Coordinates of C-alpha atoms in Angstrom, one line a residue:
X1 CA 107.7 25.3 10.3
X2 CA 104.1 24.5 9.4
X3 CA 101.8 27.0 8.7
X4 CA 98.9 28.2 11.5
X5 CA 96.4 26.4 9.2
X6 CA 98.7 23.2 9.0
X7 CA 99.0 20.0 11.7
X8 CA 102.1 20.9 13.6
X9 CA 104.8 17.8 12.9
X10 CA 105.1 15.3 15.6
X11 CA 108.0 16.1 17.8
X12 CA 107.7 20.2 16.7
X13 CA 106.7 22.3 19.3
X14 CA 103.3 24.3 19.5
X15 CA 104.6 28.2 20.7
X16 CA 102.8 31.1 21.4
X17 CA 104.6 34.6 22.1
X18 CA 102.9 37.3 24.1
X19 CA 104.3 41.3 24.1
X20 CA 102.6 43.7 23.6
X21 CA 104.9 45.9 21.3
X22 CA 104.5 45.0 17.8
X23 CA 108.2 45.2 17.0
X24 CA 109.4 42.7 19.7
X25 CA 105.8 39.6 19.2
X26 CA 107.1 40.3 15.5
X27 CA 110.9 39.7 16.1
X28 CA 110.4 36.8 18.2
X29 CA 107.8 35.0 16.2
X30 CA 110.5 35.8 13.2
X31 CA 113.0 34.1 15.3
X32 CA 111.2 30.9 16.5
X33 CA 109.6 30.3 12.9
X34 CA 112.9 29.8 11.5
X35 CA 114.0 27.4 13.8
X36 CA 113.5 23.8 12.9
X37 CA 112.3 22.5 16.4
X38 CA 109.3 24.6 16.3
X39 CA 106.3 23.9 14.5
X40 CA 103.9 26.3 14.5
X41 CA 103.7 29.8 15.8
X42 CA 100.8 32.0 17.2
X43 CA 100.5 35.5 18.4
X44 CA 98.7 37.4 21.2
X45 CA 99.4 41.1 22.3
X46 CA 98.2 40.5 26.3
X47 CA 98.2 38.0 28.9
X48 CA 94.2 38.0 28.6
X49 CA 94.4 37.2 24.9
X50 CA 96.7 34.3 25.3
X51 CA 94.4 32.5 28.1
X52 CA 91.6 33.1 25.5
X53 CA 93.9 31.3 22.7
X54 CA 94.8 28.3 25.1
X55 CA 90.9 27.8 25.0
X56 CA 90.7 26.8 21.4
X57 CA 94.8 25.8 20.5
X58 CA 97.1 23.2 21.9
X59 CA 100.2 25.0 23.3
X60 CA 103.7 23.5 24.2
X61 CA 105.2 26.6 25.7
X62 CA 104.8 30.4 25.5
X63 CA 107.1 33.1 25.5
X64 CA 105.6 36.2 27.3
X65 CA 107.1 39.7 28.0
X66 CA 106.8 40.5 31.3
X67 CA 105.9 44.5 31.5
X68 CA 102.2 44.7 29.5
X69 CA 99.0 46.8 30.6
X70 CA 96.4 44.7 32.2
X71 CA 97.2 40.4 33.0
X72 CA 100.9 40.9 32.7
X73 CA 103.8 38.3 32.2
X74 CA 104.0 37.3 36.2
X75 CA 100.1 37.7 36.5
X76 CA 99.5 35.4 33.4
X77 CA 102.7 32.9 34.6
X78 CA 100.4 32.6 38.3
X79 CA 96.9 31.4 36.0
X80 CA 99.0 29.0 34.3
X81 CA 100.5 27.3 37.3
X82 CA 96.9 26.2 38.0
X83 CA 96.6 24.2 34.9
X84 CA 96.3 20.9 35.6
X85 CA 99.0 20.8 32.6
X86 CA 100.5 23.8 32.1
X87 CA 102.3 24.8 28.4
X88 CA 105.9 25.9 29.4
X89 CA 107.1 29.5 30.0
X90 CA 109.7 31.5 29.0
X91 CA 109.9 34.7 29.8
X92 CA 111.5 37.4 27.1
X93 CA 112.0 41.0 28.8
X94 CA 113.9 43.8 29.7
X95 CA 113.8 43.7 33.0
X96 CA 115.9 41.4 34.9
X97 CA 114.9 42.0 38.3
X98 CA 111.8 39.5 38.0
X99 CA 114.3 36.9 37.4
X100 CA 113.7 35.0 41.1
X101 CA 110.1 35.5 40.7
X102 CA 110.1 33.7 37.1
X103 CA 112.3 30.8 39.0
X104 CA 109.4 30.9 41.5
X105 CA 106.6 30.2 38.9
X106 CA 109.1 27.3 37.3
X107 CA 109.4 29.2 34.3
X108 CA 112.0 26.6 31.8
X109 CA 114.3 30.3 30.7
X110 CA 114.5 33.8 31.5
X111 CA 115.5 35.8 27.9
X112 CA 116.8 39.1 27.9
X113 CA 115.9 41.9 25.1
X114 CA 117.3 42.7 23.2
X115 CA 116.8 39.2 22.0
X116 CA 119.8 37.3 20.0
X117 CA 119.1 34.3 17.6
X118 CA 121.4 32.3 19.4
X119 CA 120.1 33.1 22.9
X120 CA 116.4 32.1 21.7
X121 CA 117.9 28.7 20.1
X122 CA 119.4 28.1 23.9
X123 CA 116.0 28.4 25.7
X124 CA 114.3 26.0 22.9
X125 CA 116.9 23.6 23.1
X126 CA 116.0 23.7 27.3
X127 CA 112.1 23.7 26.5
X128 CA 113.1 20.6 24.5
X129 CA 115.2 19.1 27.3
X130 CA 112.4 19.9 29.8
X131 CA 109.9 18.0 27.5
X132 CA 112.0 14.5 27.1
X133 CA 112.6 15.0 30.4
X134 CA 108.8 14.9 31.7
X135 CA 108.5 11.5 29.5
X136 CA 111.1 9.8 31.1
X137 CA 109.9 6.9 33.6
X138 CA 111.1 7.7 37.2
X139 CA 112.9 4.3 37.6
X140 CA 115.4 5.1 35.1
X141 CA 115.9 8.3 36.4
X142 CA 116.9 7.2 40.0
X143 CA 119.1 4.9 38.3
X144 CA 121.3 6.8 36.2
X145 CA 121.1 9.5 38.8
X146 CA 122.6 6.9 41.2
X147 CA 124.8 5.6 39.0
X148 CA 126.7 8.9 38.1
X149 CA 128.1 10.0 41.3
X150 CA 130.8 12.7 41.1
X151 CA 134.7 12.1 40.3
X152 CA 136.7 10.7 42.7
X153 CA 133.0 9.2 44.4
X154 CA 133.1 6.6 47.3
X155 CA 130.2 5.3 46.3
X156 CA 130.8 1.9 44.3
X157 CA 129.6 1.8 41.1
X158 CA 129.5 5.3 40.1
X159 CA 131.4 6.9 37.6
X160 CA 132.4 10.3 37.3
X161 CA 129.8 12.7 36.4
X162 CA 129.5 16.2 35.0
X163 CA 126.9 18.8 34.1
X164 CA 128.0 17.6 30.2
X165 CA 127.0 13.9 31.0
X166 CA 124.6 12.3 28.6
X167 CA 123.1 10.4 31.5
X168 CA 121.8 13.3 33.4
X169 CA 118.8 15.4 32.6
X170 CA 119.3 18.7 31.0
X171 CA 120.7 21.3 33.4
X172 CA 119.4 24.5 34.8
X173 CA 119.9 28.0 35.7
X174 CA 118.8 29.4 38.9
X175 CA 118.4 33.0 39.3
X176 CA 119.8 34.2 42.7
X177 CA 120.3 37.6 44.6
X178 CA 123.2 38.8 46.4
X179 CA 123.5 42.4 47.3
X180 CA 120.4 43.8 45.0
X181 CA 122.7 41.9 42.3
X182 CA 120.9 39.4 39.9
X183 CA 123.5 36.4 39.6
X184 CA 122.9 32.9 38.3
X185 CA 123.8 29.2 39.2
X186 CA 123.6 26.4 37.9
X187 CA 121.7 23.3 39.3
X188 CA 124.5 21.2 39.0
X189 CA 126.8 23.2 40.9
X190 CA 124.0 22.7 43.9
X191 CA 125.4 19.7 46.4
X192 CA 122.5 20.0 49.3
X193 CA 119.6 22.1 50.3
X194 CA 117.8 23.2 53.1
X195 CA 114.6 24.3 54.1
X196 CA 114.4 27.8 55.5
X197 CA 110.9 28.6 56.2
X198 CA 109.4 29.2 53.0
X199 CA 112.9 29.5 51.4
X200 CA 115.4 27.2 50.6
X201 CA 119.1 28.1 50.9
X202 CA 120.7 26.4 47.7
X203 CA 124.5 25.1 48.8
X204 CA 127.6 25.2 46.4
X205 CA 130.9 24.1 47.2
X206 CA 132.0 27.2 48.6
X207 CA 128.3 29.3 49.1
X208 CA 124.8 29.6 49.4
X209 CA 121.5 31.0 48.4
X210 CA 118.6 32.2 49.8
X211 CA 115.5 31.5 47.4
X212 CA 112.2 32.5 47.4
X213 CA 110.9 28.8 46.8
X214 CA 109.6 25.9 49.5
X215 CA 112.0 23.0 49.7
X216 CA 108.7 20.5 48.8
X217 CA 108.7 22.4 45.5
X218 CA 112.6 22.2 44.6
X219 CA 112.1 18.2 45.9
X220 CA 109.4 17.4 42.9
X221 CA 111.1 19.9 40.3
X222 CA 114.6 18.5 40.9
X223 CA 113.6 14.8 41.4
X224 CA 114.8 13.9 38.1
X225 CA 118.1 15.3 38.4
X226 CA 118.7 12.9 41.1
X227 CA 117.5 15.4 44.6
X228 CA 116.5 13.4 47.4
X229 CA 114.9 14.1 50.7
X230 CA 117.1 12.6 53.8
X231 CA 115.9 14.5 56.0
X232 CA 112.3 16.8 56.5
X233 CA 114.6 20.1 56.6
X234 CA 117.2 18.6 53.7
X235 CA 117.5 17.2 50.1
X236 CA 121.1 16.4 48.4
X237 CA 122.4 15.9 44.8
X238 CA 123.0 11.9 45.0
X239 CA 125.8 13.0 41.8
X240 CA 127.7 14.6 44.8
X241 CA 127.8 12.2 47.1
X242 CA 131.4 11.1 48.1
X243 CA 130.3 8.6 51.0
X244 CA 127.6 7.0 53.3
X245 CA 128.4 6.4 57.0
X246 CA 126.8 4.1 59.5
X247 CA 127.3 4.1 63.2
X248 CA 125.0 2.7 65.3
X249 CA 121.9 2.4 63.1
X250 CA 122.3 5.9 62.3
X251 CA 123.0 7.4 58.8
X252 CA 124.9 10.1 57.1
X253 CA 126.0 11.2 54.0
X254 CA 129.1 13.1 53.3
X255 CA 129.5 15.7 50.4
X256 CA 132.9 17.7 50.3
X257 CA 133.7 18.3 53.6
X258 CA 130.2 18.4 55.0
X259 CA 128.7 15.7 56.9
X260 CA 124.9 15.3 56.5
X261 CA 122.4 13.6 59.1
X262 CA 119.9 11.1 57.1
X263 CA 116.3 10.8 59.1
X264 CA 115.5 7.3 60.2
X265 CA 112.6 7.1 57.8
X266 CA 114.6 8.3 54.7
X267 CA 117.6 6.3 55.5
X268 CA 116.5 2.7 54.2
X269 CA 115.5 4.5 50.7
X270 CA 118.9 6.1 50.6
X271 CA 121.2 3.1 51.5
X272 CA 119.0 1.0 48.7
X273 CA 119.6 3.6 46.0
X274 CA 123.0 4.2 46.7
X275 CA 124.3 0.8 47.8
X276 CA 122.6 -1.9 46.7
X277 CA 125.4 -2.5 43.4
X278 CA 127.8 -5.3 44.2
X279 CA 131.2 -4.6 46.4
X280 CA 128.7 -1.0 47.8
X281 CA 129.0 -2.2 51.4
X282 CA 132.2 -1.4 51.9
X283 CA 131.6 2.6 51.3
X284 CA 129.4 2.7 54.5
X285 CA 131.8 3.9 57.3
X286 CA 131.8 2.9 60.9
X287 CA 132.2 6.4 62.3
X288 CA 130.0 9.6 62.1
X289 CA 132.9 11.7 61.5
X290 CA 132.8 15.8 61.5
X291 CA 131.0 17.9 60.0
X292 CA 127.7 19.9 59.6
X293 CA 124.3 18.5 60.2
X294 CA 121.2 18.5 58.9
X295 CA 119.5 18.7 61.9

């Protein structure tokens, strides 16, 4: 790690931890130094210190507590989500009932205290991830997305795909509530989603999740993991897709056992991405089959 004085190295990342007990900014800035990825480490003890710091350094991410007198860690997550480019945030606490709110603010991780060498590692590895991700040209992300549909796919020209697959981005855990419980899913267990006022309900295989997040935002955060819009109420996980149906100039995707209505004006987009490789025709159906719509 280079010292605060010291140029930070290329590809190292800039971090700056925010807590307000001594004992915990100390531990974590411990943690991080020793960790080859990161290149240089600075410390504030409030949220109104660390938007006076980003005035005069270059940050790649902070890791804030949550729970400190004053701008706390949501309060200090909001200002930074007006930046026109924002450092990442992690959020290290011991509270984990902020967890949907941190999802809310994009935050990359959500670390719990006590905090464990390995568990910080994980949450640098996904700032890393996050990082690469945001320099990768959109083209080549439709691409691979299309081209990695899951096992046992109808769609022609995709092979079988798993959250482990070195063509897809790095995944992601989502923070949802079920009974005043915290639990957690991961983006690449999500198949479709669909607008719910100002929520989204997040669909598995066998359940969904109400989030405190508009669809628009899940569309442009999830892009790159191959989410697209079919539909003003819907996006779906093209890696799920099993088949495309036409009848009658109308569209539809199927994924599992649930039959998905494709707007006129997305459908064109859709059929290109997903069928335009050689032999792809013959995976558009010629009946609308059963299942649930997408209104």
């Amino acid at each position: 790690m280079a010292n605060e004085g010291e140029a930070p190295a290329r590809e190292g990342l800039r971090a700056l931890v925010v807590d307000d007990e001594l004992p915990a900014l100390s531990e974590v800035s411990y943690l991080l130094g020793s960790d080859p990825r990161i290149a240089s480490v600075r410390t504030a003890t409030s949220g109104t210190q660390a938007l006076t710091m980003l005035e005069d350094h270059d940050v790649d991410v902070i890791f804030s507590d949550i729970s400190m007198p004053g701008l706390d860690g949501m309060a200090l997550g909001r200002v930074l989500a007006r930046f026109a480019s924002p450092p990442q945030l992690v959020f290290v606490t011991a509270h984990e009932q902020h967890a949907v709110d941190a999802f809310a603010l994009a935050a990359t991780d959500y670390v719990m205290k006590p905090v464990r060498e390995e568990r910080l590692r994980e949450a640098v590895r996904r700032v890393v991830a996050k990082r690469d991700e945001a320099g990768m040209p959109a083209a080549a992300v439709a691409s691979s997305a299309a081209g990695s549909g899951a096992a046992g796919s109808g769609v022609p020209g995709s092979g079988a795909a798993g959250a482990d697959s070195p063509a897809e981005v790095a995944d992601e855990t989502i923070p949802v509530e079920l009974g005043g419980v915290t639990r957690f899913v991961s983006r690449s267990q999500i198949r479709w989603v669909e607008a719910s006022g100002d929520y989204a309900r997040l669909h598995t295989g066998s359940e969904s999740h109400l989030v405190r997040i508009p669809l628009a935002t899940l569309e442009e955060r999830w892009g790159t993991a191959g989410f697209v819009r079919i539909h003003r109420s819907t996006i779906i996980a093209l890696p799920h897709v099993t088949e495309v149906r036409m009848d009658h100039g109308r569209c539809s995707v199927v994924i599992g056992d649930v039959e998905l209505q494709v707007s006129r004006r997305h459908t064109r987009a859709l059929r290109d991405l997903l069928l335009r490789r050689p032999g792809a025709a013959a995976s558009a159906g010629s009946g609308a089959g059963s299942g649930a719509s997408a209104g």
